[in-house]
mmCIF file of C-alpha atoms in Angstrom:
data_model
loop_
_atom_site.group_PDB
_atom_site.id
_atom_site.type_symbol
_atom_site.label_atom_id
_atom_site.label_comp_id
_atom_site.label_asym_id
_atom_site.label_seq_id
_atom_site.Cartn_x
_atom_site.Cartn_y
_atom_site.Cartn_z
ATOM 1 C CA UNK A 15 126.662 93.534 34.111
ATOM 2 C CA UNK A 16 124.694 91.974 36.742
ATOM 3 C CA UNK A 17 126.738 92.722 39.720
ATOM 4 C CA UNK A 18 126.656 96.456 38.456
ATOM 5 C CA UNK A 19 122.411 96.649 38.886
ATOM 6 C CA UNK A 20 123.176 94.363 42.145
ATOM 7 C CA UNK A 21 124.756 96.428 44.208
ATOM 8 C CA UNK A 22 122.594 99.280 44.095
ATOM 9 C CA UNK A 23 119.926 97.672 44.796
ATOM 10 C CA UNK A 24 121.482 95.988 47.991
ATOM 11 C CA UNK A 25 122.137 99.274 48.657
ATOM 12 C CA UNK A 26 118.825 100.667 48.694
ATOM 13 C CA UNK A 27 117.470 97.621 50.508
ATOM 14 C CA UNK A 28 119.979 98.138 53.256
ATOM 15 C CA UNK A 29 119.170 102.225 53.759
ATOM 16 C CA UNK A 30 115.918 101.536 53.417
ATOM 17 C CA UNK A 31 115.887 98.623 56.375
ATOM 18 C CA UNK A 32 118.061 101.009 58.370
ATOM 19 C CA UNK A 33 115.780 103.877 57.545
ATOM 20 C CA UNK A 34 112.515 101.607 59.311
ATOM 21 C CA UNK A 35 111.886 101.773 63.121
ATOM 22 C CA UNK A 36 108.945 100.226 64.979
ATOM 23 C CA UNK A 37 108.248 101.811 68.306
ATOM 24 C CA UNK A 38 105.615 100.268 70.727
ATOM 25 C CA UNK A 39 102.738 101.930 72.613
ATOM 26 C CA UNK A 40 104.559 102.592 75.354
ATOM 27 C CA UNK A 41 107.782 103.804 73.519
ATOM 28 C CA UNK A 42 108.361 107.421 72.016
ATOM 29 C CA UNK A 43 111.259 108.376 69.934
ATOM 30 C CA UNK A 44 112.586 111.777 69.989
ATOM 31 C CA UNK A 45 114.139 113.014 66.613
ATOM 32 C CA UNK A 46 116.668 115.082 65.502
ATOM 33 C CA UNK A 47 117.253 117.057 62.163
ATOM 34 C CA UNK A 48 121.098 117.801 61.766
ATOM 35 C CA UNK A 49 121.306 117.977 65.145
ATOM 36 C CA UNK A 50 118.393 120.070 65.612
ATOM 37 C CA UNK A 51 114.814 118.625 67.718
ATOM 38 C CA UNK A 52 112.034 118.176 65.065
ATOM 39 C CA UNK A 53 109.403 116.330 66.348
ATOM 40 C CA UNK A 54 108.779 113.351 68.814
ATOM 41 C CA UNK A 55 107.355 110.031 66.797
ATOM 42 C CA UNK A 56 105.542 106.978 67.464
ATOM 43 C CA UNK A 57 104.349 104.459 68.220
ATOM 44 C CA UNK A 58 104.297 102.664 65.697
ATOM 45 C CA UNK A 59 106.283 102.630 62.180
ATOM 46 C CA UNK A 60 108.510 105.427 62.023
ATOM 47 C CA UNK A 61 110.810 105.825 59.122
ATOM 48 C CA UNK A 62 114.598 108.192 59.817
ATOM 49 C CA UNK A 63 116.563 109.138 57.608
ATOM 50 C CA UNK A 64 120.250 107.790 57.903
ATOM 51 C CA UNK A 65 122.681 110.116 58.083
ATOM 52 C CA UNK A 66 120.339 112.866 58.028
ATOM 53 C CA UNK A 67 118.248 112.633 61.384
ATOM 54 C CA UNK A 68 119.059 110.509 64.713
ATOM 55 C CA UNK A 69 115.943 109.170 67.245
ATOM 56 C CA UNK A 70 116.685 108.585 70.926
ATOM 57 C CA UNK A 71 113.901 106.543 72.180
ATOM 58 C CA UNK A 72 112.456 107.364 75.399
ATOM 59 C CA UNK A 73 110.023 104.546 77.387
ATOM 60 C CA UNK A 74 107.149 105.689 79.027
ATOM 61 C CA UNK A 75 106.059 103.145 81.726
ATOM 62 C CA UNK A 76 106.885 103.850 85.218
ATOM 63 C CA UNK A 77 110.283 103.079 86.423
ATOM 64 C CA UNK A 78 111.104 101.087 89.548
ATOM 65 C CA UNK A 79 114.700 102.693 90.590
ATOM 66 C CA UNK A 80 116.230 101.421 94.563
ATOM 67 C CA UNK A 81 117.437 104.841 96.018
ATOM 68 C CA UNK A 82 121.032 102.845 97.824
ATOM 69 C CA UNK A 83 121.530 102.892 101.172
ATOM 70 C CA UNK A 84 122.236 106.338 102.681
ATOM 71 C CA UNK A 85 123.583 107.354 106.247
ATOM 72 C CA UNK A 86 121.626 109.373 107.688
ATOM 73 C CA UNK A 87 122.108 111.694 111.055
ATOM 74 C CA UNK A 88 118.801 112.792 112.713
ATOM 75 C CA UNK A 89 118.069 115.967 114.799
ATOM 76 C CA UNK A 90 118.678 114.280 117.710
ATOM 77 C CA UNK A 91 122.010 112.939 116.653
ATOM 78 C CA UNK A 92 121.472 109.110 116.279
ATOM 79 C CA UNK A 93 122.843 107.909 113.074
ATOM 80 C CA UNK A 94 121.132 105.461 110.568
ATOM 81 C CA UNK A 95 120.934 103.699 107.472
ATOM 82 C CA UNK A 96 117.853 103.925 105.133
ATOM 83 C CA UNK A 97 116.605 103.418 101.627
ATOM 84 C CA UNK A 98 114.121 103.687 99.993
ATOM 85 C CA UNK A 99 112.304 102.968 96.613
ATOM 86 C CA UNK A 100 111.500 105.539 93.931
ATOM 87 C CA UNK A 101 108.752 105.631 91.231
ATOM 88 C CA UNK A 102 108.628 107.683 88.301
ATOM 89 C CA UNK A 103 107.702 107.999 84.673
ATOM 90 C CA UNK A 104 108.439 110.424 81.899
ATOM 91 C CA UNK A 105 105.361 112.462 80.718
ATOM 92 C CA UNK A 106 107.579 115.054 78.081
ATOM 93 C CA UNK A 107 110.238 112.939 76.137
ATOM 94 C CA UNK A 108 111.454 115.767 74.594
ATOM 95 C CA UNK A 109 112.612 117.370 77.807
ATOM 96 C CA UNK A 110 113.407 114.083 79.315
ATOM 97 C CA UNK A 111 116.259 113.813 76.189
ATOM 98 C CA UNK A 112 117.343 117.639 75.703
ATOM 99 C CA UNK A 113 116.983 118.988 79.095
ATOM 100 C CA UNK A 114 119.197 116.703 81.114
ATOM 101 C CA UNK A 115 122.187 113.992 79.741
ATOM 102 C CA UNK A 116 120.226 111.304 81.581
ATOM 103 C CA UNK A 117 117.752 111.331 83.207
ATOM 104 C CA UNK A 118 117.875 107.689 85.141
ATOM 105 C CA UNK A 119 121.132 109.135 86.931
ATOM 106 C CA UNK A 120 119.771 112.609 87.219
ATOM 107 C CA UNK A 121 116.562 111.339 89.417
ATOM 108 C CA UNK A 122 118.599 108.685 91.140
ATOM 109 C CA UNK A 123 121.258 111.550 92.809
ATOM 110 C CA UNK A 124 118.387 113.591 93.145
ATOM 111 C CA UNK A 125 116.633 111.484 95.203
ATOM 112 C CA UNK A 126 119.686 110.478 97.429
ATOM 113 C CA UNK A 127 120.190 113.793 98.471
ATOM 114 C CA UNK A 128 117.006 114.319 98.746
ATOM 115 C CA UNK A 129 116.492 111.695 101.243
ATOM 116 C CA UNK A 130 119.437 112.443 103.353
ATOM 117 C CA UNK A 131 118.215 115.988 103.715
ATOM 118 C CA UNK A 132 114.660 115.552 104.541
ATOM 119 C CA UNK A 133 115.266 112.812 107.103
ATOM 120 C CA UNK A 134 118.273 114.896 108.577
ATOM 121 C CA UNK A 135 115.570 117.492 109.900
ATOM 122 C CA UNK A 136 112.982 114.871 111.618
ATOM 123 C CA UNK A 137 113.790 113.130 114.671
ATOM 124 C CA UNK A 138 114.169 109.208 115.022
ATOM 125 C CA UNK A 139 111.286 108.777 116.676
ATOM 126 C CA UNK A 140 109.673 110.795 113.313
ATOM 127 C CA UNK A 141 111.330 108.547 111.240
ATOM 128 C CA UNK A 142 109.474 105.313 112.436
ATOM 129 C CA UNK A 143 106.427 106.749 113.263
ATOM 130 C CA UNK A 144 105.646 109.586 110.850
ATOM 131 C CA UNK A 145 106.647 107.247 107.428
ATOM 132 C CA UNK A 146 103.969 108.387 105.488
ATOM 133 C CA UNK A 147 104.358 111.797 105.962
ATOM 134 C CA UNK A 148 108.067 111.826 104.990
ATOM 135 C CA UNK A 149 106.978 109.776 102.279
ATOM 136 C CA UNK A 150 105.222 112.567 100.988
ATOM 137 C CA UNK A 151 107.512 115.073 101.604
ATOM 138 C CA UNK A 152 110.129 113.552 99.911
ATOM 139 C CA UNK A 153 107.919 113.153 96.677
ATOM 140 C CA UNK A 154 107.054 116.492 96.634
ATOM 141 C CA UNK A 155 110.621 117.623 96.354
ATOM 142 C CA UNK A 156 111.422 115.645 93.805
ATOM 143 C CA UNK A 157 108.685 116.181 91.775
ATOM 144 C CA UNK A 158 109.376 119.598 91.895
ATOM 145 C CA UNK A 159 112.948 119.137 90.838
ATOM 146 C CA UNK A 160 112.216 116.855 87.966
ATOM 147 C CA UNK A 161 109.089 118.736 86.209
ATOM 148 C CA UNK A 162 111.802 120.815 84.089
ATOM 149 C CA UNK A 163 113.047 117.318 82.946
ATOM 150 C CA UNK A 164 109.851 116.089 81.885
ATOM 151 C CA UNK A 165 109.628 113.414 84.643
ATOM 152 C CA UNK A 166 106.473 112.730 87.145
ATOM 153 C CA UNK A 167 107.497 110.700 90.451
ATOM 154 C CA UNK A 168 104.296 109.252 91.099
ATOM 155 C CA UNK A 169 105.746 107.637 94.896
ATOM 156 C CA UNK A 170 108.426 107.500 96.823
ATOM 157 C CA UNK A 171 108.360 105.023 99.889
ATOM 158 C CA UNK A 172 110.967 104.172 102.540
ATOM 159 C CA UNK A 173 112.146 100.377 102.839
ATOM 160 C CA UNK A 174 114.093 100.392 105.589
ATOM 161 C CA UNK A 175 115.284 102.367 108.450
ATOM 162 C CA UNK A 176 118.253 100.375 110.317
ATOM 163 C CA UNK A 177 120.012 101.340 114.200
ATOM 164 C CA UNK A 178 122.817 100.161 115.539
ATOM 165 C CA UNK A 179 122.523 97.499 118.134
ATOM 166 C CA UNK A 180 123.303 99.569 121.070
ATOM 167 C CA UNK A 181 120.299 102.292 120.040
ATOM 168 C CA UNK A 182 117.704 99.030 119.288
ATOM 169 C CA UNK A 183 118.866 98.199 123.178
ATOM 170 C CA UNK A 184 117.724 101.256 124.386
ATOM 171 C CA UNK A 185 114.686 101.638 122.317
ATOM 172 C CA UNK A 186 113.523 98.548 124.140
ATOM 173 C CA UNK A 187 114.401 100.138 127.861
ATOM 174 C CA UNK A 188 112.267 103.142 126.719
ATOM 175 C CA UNK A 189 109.456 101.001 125.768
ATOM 176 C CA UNK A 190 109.978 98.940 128.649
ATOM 177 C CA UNK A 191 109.938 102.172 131.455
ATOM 178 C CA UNK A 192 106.453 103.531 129.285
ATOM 179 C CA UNK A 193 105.073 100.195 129.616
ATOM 180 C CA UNK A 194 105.328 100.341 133.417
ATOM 181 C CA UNK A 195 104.414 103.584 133.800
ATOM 182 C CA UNK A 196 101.256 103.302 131.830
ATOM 183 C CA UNK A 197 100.354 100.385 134.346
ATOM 184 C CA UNK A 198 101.263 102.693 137.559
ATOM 185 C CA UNK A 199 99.032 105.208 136.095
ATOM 186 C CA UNK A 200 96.273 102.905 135.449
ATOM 187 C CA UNK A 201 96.862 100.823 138.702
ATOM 188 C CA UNK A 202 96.216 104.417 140.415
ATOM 189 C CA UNK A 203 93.627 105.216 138.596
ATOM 190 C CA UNK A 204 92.067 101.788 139.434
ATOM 191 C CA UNK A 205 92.542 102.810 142.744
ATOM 192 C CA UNK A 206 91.172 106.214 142.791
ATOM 193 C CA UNK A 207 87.697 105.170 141.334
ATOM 194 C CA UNK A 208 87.708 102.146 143.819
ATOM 195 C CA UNK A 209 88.458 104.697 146.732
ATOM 196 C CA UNK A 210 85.433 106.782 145.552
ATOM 197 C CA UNK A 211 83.131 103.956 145.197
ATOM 198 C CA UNK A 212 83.923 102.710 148.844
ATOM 199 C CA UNK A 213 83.032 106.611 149.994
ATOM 200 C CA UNK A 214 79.692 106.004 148.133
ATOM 201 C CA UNK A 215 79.079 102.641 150.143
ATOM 202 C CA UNK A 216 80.270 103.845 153.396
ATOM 203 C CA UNK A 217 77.646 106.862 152.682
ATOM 204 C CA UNK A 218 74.550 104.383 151.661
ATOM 205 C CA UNK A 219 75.798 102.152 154.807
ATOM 206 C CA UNK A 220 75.679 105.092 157.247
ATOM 207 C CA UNK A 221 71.739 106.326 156.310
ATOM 208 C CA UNK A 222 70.577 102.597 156.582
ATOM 209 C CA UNK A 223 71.999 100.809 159.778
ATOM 210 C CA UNK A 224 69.910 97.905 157.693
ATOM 211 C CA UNK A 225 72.740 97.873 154.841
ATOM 212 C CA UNK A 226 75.642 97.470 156.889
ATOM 213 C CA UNK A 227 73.897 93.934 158.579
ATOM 214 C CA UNK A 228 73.580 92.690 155.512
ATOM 215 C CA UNK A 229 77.121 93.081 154.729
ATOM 216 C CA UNK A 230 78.375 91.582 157.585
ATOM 217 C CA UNK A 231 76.257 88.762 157.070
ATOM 218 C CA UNK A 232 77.570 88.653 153.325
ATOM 219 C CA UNK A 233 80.849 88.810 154.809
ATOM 220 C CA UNK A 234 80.240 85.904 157.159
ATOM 221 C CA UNK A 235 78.842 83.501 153.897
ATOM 222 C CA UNK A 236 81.806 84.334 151.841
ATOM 223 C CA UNK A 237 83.920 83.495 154.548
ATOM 224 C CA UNK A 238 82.195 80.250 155.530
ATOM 225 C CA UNK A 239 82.550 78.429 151.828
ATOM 226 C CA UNK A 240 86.434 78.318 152.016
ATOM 227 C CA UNK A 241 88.355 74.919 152.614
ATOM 228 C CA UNK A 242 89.127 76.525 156.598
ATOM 229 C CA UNK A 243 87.326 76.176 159.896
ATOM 230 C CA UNK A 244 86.317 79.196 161.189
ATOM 231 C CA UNK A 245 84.218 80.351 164.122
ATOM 232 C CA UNK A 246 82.032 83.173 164.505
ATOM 233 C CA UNK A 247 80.685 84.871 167.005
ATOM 234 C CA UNK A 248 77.663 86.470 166.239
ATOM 235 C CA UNK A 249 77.488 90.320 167.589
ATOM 236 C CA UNK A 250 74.167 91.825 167.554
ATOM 237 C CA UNK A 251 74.674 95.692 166.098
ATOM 238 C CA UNK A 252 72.490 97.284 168.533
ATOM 239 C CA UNK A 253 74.713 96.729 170.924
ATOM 240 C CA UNK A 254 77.560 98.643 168.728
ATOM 241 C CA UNK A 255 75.107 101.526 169.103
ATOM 242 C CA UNK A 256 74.330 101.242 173.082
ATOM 243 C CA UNK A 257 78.286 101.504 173.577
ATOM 244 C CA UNK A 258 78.248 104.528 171.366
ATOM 245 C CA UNK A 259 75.673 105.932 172.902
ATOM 246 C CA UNK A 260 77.737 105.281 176.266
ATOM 247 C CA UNK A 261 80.948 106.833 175.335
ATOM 248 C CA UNK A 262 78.802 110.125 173.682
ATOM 249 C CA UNK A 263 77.038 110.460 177.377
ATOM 250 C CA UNK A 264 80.395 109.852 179.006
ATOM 251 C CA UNK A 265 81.839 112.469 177.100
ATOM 252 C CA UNK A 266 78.873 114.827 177.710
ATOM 253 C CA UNK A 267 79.077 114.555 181.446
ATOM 254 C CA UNK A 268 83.049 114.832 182.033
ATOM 255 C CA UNK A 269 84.100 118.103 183.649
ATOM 256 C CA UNK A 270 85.737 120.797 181.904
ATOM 257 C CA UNK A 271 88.887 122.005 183.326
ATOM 258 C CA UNK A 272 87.154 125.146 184.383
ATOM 259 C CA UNK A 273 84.576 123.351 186.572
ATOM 260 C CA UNK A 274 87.529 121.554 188.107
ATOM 261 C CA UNK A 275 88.895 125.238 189.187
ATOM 262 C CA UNK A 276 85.898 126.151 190.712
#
């Protein structure tokens, strides 16, 4: 008689244990009626009905998902290997669970081929340099994609961007030939402003016959602290200027070739 009011009443414990779910905060369960959505529930106690209606439960915190490795062939033709890392969350769980079979997959393939044909339309140089900007672009179509699945990619960044070891080689030549022509350049421009600067000197030198003794004495005291004997002979600058003032009346008073005629 006993076992007859026993099992019922295991009965009714067991439905009513299976009947009990306890979602956390950031958990959301999406429930069906006979197959058909009826409302999304939680957090918290939520209490189904077995047999009757069936929860998927959907979690909310952002998702850390490695996008593999993809090969990738630039504008210009050089093949590499990149991947990246993708982060997303869902913001709708009931599109997240009606709108696509799963959505972890879904975003994972989207983002591959995503990747493959964003970086396919920069150049390599792009690729290393411009990061951030392909970054973006990347997120941007992908977050477009997803919205109709309830999902929000909140970043996408690029790990790595490998080259074959023949392409790293001549990477470093072209670094290499820019580093020596940025030090021609500068060595010229060097000098350039020197060359100007001696004009300037020459100028000052020329409207003070005062100035240009002075350097020649400077010249002679540099000269006399190094380790060397040397021996000067002192030359007085006026007499630079009577011998110029020699050859100017020498040239003065030479005959023309007419006067020679004549």
């Amino acid at each position: 008689m006993m076992l007859s009011y026993l099992v019922p009443v295991v009965l009714v414990v067991l439905l009513f244990a299976a009947s009990i779910r306890i979602l956390p905060e950031y958990k959301r369960g999406v429930v069906f009626f006979l197959g058909r959505f009826q409302t999304v529930k939680g957090p918290g106690l939520v209490i189904i009905i077995p047999g009757v209606q069936k929860m998927e439960v959907v979690d909310l915190r952002v998702i850390t998902m490695d996008v593999p490795e993809q090969d990738v062939i630039s504008r210009d033709n050089v093949t590499v290997k990149v991947n990246a890392v993708l982060y997303f969350r869902v913001v709708d769980p009931e599109k997240a669970i009606i709108q696509v079979e799963n959505f972890t997959q879904a975003t994972s393939q989207l983002a591959q081929t995503t990747l493959r044909s964003v970086l396919g339309k920069h150049d390599l140089d792009e690729m290393l340099s411009e990061r951030d900007k392909l970054n973006d672009d990347i997120q941007g179509i992908i977050d477009t994609q997803t919205e109709a699945w309830g999902i929000k990619v909140a970043n996408v960044e690029i790990k790595h961007v490998d080259l074959d070891e023949s392409m790293i080689r001549a990477i470093a030549r072209q670094a290499e030939a820019e580093r020596e022509r940025r030090a021609k350049v500068i060595h010229a421009e060097g000098e350039l402003q020197a060359s100007r600067k001696l004009v300037e000197a020459a100028n000052v030198m020329k409207e003070n016959s005062a100035a240009l003794q002075l350097r020649y004495l400077q010249t002679m005291s540099d000269m006399s602290n190094k380790n060397a004997s040397t021996i000067f002979f002192p030359l007085p600058m006026d007499i630079m200027e009577a011998f110029r003032d020699m050859k100017t009346k020498h040239k003065a008073s030479a005959p023309t070739p007419q006067q020679d005629d004549h």
